[in-house]
Structures are given as C-alpha cells and as structure tokens.
Coordinates of N, CA and C and ligand atoms in Angstrom, one line a residue:
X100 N 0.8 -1.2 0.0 CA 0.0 0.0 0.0 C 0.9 1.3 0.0
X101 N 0.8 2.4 -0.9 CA 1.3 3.2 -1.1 C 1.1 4.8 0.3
X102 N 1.8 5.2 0.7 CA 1.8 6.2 1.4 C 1.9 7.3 1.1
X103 N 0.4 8.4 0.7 CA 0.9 9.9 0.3 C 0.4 10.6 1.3
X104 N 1.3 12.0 1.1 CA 0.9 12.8 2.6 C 0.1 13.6 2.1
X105 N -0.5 14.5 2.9 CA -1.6 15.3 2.3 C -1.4 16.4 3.2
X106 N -0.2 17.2 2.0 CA 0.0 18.7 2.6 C 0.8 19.7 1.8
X107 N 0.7 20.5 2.2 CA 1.6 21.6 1.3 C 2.6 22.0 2.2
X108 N 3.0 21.5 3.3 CA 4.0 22.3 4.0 C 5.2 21.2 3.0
X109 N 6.6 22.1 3.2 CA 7.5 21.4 3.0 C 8.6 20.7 4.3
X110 N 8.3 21.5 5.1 CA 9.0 20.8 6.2 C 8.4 19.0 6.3
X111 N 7.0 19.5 6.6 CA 6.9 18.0 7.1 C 6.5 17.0 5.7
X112 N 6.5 17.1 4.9 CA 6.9 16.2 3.5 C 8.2 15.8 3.6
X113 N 9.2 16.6 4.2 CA 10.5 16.6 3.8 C 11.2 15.2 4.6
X114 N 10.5 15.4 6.3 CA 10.3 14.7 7.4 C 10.1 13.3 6.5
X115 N 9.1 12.8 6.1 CA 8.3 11.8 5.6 C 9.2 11.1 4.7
X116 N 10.0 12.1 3.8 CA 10.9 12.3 2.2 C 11.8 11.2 2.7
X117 N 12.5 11.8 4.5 CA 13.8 11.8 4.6 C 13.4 10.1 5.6
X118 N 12.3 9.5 6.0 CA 12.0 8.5 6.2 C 12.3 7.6 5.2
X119 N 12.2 7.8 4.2 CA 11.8 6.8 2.9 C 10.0 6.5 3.0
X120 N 9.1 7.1 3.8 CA 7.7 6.5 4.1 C 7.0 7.0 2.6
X121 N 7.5 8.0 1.9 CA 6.9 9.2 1.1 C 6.8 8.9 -0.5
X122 N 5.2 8.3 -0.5 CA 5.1 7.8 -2.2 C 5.0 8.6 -3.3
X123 N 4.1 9.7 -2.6 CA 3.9 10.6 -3.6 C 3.3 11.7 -2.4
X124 N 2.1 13.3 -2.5 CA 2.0 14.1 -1.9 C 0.3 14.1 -2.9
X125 N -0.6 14.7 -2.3 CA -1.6 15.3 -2.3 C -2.1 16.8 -1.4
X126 N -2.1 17.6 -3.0 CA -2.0 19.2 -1.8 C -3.6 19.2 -2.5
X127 N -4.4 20.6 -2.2 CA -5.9 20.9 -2.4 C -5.2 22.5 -2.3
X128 N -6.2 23.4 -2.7 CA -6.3 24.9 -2.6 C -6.2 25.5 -0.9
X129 N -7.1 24.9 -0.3 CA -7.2 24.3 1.5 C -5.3 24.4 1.6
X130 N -5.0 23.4 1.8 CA -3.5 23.4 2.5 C -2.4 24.3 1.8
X131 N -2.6 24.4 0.3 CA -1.6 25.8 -0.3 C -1.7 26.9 0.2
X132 N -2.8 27.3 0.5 CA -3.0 28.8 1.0 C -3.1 28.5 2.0
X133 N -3.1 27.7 3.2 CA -2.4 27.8 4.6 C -0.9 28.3 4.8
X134 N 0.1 27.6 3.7 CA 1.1 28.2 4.0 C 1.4 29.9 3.7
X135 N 0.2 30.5 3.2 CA 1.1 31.8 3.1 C 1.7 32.2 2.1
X136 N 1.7 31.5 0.8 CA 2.9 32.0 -0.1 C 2.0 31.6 -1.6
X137 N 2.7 32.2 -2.0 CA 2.6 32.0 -3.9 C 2.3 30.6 -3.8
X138 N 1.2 30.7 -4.4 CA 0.6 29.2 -5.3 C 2.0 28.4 -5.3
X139 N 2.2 28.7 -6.8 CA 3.3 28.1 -8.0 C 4.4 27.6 -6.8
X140 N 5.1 28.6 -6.0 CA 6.4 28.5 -5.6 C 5.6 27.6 -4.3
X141 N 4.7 27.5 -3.5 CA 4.6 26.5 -2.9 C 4.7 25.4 -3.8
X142 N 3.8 25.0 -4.7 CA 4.0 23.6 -5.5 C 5.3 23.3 -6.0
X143 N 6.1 24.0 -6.2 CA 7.5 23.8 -6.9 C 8.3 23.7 -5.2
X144 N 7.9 24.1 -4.8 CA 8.5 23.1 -3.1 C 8.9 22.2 -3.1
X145 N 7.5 21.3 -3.4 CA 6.9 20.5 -2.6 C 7.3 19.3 -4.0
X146 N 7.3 19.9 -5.1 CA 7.4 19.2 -6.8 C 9.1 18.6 -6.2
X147 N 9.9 19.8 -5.9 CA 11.3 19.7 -6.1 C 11.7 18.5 -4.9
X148 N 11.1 18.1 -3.7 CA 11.5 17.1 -3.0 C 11.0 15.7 -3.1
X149 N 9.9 15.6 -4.0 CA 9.1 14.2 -3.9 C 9.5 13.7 -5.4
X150 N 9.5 12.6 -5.5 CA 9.9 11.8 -6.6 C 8.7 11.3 -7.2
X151 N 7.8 11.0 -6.4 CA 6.4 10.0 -6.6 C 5.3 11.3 -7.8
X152 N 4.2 10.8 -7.6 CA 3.1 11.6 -8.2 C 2.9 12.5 -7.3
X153 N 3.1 14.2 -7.2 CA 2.3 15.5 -6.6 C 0.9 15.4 -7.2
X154 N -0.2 15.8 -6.8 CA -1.4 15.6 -7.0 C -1.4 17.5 -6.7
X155 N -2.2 18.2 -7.6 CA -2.3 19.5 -7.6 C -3.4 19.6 -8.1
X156 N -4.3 21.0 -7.8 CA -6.0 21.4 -7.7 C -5.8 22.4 -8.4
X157 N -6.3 22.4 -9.3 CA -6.8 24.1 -10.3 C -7.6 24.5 -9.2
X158 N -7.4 26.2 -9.3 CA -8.8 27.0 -8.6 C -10.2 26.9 -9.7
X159 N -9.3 27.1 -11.0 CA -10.5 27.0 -11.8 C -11.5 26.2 -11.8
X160 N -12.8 26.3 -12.5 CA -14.3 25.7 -12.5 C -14.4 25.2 -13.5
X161 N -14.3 26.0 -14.6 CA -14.3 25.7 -16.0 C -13.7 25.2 -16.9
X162 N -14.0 24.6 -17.8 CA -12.8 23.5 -18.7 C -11.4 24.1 -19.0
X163 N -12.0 25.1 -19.7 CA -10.4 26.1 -20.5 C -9.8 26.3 -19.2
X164 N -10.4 26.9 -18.1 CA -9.4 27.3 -16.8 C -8.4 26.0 -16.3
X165 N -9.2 25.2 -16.2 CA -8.7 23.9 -15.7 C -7.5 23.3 -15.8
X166 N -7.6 23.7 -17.4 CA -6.4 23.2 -18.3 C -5.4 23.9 -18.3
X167 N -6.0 25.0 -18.7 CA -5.0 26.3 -18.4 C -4.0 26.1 -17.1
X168 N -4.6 26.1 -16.0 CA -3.5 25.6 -14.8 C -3.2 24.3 -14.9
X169 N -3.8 23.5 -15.1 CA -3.2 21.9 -15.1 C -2.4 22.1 -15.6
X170 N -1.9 22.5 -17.2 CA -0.6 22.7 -17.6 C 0.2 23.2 -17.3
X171 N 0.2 24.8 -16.8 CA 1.0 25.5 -15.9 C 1.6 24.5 -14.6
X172 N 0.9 24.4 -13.9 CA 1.3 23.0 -12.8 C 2.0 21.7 -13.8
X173 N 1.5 21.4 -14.7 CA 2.4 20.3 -15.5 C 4.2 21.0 -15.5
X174 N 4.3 22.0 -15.6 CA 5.4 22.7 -16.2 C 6.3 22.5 -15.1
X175 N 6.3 21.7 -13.6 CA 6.8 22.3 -12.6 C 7.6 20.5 -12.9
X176 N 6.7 19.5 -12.8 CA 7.5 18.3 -13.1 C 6.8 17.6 -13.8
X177 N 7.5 16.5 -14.4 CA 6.7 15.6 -15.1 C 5.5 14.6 -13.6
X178 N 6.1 14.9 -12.7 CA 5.6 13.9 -12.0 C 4.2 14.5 -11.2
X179 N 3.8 15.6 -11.9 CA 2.8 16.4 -11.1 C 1.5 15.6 -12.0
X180 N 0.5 15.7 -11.4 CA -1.0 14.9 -11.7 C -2.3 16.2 -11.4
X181 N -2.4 16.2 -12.3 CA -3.6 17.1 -12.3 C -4.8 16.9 -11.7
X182 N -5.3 17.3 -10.4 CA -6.4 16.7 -9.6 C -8.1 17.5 -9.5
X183 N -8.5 17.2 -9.8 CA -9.6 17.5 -10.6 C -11.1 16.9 -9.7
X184 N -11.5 18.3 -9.2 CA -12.9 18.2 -8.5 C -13.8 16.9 -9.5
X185 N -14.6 15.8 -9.2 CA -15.4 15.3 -10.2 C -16.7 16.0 -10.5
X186 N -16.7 17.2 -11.4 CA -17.8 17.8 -12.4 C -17.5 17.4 -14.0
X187 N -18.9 18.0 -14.0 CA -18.6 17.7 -16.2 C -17.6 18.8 -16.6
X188 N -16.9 19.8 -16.3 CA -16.0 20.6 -16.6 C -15.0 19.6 -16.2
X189 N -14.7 19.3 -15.5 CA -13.3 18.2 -14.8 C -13.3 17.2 -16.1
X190 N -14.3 16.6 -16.3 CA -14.5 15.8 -17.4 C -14.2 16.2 -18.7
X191 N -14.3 16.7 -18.9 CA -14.0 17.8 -20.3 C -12.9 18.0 -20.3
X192 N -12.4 18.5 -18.8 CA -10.8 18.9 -18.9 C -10.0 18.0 -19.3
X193 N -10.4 16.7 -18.4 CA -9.6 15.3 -18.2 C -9.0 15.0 -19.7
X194 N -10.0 14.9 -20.4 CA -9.8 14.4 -22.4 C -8.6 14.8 -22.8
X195 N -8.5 16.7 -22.1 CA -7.4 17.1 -23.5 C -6.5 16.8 -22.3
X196 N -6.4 17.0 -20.9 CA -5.4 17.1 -20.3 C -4.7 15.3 -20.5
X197 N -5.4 14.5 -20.8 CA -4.9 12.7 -21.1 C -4.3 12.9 -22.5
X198 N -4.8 13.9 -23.1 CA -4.0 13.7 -24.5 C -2.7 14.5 -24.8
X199 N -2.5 15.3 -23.8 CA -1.1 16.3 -23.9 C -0.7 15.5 -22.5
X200 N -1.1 14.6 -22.1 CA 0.4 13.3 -21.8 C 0.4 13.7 -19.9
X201 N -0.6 14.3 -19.4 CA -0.7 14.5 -18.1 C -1.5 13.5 -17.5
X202 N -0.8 13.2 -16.0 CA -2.0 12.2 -15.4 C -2.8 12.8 -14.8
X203 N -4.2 12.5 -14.3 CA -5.4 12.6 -14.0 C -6.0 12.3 -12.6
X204 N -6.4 13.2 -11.5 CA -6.9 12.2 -10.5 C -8.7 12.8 -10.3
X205 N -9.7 12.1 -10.2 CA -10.5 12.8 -9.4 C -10.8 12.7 -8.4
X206 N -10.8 14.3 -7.9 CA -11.2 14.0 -6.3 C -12.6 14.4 -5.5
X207 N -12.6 14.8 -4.5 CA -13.8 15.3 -4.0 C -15.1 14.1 -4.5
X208 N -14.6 12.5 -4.5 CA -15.4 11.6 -5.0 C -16.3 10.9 -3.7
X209 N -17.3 11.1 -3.5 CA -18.2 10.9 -2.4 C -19.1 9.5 -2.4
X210 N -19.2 9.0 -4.0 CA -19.8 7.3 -4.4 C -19.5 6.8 -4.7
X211 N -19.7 5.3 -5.2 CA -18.8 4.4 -5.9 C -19.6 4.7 -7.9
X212 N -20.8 5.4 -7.8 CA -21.0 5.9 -8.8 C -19.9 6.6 -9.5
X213 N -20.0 7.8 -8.6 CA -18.7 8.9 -9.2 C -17.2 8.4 -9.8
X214 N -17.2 7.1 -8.5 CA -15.6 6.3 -9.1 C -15.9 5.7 -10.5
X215 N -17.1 5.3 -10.4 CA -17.2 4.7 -11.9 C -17.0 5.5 -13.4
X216 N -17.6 6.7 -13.3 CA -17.3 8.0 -14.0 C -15.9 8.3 -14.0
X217 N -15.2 8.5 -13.0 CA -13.9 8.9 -13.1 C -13.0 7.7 -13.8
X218 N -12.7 6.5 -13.4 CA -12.4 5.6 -14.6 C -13.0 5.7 -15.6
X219 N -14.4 5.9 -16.5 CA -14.7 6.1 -17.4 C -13.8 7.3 -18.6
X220 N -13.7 8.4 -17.1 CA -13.3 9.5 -18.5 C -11.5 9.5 -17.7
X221 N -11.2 8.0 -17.6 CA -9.8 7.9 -18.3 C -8.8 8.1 -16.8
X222 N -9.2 8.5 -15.5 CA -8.4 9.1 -14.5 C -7.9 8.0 -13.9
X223 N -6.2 8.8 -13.7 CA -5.1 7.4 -13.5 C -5.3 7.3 -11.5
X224 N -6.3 8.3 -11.1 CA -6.7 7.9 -9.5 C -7.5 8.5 -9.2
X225 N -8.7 7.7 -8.5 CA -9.8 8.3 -7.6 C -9.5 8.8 -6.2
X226 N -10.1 9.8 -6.1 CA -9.5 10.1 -4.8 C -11.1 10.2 -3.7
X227 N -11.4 8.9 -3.0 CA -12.6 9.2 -2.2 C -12.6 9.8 -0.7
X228 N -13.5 10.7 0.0 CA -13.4 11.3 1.1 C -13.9 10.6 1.9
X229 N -13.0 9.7 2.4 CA -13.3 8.6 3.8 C -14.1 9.6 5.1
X230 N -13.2 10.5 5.6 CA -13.9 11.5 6.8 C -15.6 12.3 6.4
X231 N -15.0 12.8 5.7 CA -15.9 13.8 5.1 C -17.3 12.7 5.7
X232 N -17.1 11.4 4.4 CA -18.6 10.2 4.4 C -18.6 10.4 5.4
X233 N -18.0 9.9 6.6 CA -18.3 9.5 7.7 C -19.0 11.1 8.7
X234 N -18.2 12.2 7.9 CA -19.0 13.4 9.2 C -20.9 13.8 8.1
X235 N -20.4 13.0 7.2 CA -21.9 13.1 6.8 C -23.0 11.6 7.0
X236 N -22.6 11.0 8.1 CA -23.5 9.8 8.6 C -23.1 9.0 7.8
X237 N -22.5 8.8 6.4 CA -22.0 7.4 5.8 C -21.1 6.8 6.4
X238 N -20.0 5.2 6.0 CA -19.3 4.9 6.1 C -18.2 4.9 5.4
X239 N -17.4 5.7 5.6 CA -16.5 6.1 4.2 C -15.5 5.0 3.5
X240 N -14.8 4.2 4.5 CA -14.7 3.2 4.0 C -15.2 2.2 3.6
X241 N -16.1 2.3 3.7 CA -17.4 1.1 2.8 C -17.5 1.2 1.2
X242 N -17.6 2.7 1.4 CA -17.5 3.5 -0.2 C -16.4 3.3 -0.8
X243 N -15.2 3.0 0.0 CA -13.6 2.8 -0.8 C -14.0 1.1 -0.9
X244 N -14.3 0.5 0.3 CA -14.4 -1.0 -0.5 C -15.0 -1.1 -1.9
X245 N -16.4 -0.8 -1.6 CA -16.8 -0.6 -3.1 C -16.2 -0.5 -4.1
X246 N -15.6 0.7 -4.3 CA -14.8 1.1 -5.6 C -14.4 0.0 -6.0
X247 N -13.0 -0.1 -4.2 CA -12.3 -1.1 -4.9 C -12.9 -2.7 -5.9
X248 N -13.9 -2.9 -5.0 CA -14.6 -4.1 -5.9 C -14.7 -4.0 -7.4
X249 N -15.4 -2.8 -7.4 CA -16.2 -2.3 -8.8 C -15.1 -2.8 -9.7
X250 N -13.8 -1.8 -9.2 CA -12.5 -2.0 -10.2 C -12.6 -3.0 -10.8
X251 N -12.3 -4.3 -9.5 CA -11.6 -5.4 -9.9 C -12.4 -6.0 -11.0
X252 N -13.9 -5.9 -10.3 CA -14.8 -6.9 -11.3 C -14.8 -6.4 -12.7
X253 N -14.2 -5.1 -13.1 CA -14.3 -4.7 -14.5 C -12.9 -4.6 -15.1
X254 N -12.1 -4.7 -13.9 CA -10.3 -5.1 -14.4 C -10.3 -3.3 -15.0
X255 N -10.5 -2.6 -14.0 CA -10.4 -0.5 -14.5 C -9.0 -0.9 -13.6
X256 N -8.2 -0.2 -14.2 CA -6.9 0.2 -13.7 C -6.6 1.7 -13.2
X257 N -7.7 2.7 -12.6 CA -7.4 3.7 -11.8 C -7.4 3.0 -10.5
X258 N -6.1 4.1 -9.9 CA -6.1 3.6 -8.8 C -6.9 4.3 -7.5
X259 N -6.8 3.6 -6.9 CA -7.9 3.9 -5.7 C -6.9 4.8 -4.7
X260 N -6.7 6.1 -4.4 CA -6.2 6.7 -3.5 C -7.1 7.5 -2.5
X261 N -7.4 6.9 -0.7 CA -8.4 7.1 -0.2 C -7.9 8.4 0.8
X262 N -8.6 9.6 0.6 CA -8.3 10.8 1.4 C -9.2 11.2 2.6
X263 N -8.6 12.5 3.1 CA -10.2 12.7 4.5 C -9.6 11.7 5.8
X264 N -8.3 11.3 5.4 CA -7.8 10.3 6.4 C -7.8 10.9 7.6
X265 N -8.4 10.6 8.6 CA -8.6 10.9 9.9 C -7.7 10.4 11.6
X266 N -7.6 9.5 11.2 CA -7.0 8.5 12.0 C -6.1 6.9 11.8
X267 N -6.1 6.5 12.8 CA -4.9 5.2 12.3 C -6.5 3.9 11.7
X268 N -7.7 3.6 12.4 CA -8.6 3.1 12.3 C -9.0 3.2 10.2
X269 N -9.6 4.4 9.9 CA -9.5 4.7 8.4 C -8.0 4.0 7.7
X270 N -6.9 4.4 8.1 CA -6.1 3.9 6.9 C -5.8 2.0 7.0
X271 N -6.7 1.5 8.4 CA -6.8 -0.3 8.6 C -7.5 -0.7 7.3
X272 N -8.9 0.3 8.0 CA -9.9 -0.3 7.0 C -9.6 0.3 5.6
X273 N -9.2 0.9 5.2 CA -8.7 1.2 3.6 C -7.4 0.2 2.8
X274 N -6.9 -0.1 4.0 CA -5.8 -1.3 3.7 C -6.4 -3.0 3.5
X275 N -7.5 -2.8 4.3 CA -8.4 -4.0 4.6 C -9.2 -4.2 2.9
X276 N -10.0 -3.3 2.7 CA -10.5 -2.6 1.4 C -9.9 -3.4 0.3
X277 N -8.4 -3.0 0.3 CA -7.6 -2.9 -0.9 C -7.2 -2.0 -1.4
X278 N -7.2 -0.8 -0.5 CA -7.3 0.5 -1.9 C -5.5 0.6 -2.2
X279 N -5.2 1.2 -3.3 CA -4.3 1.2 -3.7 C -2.9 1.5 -2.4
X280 N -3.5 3.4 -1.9 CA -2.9 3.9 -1.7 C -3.7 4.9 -0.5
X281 N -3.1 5.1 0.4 CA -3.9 6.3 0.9 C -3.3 7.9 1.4
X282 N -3.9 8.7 1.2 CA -3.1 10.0 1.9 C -3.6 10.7 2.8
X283 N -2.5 11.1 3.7 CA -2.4 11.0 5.1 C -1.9 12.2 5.4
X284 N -2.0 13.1 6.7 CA -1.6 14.2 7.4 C -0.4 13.7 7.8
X285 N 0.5 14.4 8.3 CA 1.4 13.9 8.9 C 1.7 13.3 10.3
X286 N 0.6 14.7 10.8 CA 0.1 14.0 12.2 C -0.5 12.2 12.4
X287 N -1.4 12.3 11.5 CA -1.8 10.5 11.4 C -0.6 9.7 11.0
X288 N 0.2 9.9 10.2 CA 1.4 9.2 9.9 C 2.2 8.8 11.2
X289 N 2.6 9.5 11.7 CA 3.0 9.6 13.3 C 2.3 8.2 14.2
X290 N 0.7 8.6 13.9 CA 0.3 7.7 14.7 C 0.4 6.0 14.6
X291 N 0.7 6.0 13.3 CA 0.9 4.5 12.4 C 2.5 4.4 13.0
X292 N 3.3 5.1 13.2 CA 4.5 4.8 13.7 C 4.9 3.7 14.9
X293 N 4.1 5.5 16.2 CA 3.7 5.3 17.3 C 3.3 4.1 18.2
X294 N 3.9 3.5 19.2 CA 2.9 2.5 19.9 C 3.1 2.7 21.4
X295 N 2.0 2.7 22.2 CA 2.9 3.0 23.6 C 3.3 2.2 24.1
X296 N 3.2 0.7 24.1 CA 3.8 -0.3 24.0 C 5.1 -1.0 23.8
X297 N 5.0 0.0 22.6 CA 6.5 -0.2 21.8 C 7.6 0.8 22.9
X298 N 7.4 2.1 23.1 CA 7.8 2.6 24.4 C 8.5 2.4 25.4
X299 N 7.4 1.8 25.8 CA 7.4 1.3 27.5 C 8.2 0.4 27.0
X300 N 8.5 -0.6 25.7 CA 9.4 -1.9 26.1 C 11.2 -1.4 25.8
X301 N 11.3 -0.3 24.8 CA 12.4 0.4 24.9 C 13.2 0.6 25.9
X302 N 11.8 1.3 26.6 CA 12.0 1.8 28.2 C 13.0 0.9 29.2
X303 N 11.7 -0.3 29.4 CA 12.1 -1.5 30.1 C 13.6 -2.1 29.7
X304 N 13.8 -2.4 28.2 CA 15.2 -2.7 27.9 C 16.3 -2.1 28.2
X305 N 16.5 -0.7 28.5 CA 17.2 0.5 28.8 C 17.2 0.2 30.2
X306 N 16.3 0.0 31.3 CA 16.6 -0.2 32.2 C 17.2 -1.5 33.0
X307 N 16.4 -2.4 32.3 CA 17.1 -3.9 32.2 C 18.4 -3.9 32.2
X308 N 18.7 -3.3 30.7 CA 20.5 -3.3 30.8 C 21.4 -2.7 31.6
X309 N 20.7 -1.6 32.0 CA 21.7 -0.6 32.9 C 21.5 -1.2 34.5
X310 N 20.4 -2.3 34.8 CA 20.6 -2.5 35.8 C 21.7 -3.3 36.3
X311 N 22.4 -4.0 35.2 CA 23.6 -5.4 35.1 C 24.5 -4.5 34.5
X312 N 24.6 -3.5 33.9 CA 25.6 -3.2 33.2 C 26.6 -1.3 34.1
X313 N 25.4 -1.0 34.7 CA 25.3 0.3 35.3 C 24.7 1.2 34.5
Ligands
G3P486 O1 -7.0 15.2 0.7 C1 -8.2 15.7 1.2 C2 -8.1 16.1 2.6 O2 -7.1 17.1 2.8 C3 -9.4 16.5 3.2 O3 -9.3 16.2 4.6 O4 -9.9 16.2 6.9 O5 -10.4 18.2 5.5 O6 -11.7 16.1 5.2 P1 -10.4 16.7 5.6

C-alpha cells in the first residue's frame, strides 16, 4: 500500500521524504493557501522534494481554466497529476489534459457511482473522502471498498487513493479494502509509527541493561 501525505508544508513532506515512508503528496487549494505563499512557488516546493506523483487542484471551474493551470502546474514536473474536482468541466478537462500526456486524479469523489465516472473518463486515480462520508453519517470506507470491488470486477486500472484520512482506524480499514494507496496528514502518519507499548518496552530494555551493566 502506497503512502501519500496530504499537505503543502515542505517541512513535514521533507520529514516523511527523509524516512523513505513518502510515495507521492496530495495538496488541495485548503492546505496551499495555509502556507502563506505564492501558489506556483509553494507547489515547486513540494514538486522539487518528492519523486512519486504530486497531485495539484486548479482553482478554476471551468474547462479552458482547468487546463489552463493543469498545464502550468504540468510545467513544474513531469511527475505532477492534475487533480480534478469530479464535475462535467473536470470531465471535459480530463480528455485534452490525457492527451497532452498529463496524469489525471479525481477527487472530492463521495460514491462508488462517481468512481465509476472517473475511470470512465480515463483518471489514472480516484481520490474518495473517507472522513468527510463519515461526518456526513455514511461509512467512508465502505464506499472505498466498493470502488475497490467495482474496479476489480471490471479489471479498470485507476487507482484507488483514499483521502479525508482521519485516523490510524481509516487507513486499517482502507488497507483491509484494498485501496491502492492512501493520503495521510502527517500527524496520522506519526500515529501509524507510534505505539505506547513499543515505548514502554524500549524503556524497560534500557533499564534492564543498565541495571547489570550500570
Ligand atoms: O486530501 C483531502 C483532505 O485534505 C481533506 O481532509 O480532513 O479536510 O476532510 P479533511
């Protein structure tokens, strides 16, 4: 299962980079404008430290806009993916942006309908909102199993990248799922580390030894 982080800071990407944990990055309009700075020169940050697929959000609505920045953001690396709210403008964009050689994700995907659509018009990743479902009474990873099934039974080759990650519980059951890949805050990353268990037995061994050894 692949590990992307979902952020625009570069510090803690870098953190993740310098682990080896860091498959690729997922930013949104949300986390760029947290940091404070120029669009572009934040994504060329964040472009210049990750090797994997950057996932990047046009502000635009409309097809020509869409594209318009998707290729501007194409210009930063080859490895950047143009991520794409799923509307019929996203759709429209998707076509020319697949045929001038860019990858595809859609996100803001709420059904296993919508996933069906976004493999249709060609997207090399679905991106579904596991939290979001769930602060709206669904089960969000129910909706990523889905997909995942749908895929298989039709042999679609987008990949399933599940977002909205909340906790260590969400990225079990998305692993459980099958989904490809999921992205992750850094903070949640941490907690997949974390064990207090693990700790305490550190602890205990440190004291163990130093009790025979001084
Ligand atoms: O990648 C999407 C993610 O950033 C949204 O997370 O917690 O705002 O629903 P959240």
């Amino acid at each position: 299962m692949k590990l992307f982080v979902d952020s625009a800071n570069v510090n803690e990407i870098k953190e993740i980079v310098d682990l080896g944990l860091c498959d690729g990055v997922t930013t949104n309009p949300t986390l760029v404008a947290k940091e404070g700075k120029d669009f572009m020169k934040t994504i060329e940050g964040v472009v210049k430290l990750v090797s994997g697929p950057v996932h990047v959000e046009p502000i635009a609505v409309d097809a020509p806009g869409i594209i318009r920045e998707a290729l501007e953001f194409g210009k930063l690396g080859k490895n950047v993916v143009a991520k794409l709210a799923m509307t019929k403008e996203s759709i429209r964009a998707s076509r020319t942006l697949k045929e001038k050689g860019m990858k595809v994700s859609f996100t803001l995907v709420f059904s296993a309908n919508q996933a069906i659509v976004a493999a249709k018009a060609g997207a090399d990743f679905v991106i579904p909102f596991v939290g979001r479902l769930d602060d709206g009474g669904q089960k969000g990873t129910e909706v990523v199993a889905d997909i995942v099934k749908i895929y298989k039974n039709f042999g679609l080759k987008t990949e399933v990248l599940a977002a909205s990650i909340r906790g260590a519980q969400h990225i079990l059951e998305c692993a459980l799922a099958g989904a490809h890949s999921v992205t992750i805050p850094k903070s949640v990353i941490e907690t997949m580390i974390k064990h207090p268990y693990t700790d305490l037995g550190v602890k205990k061994f440190i004291e163990d030894w130093k009790k025979v050894n001084g």
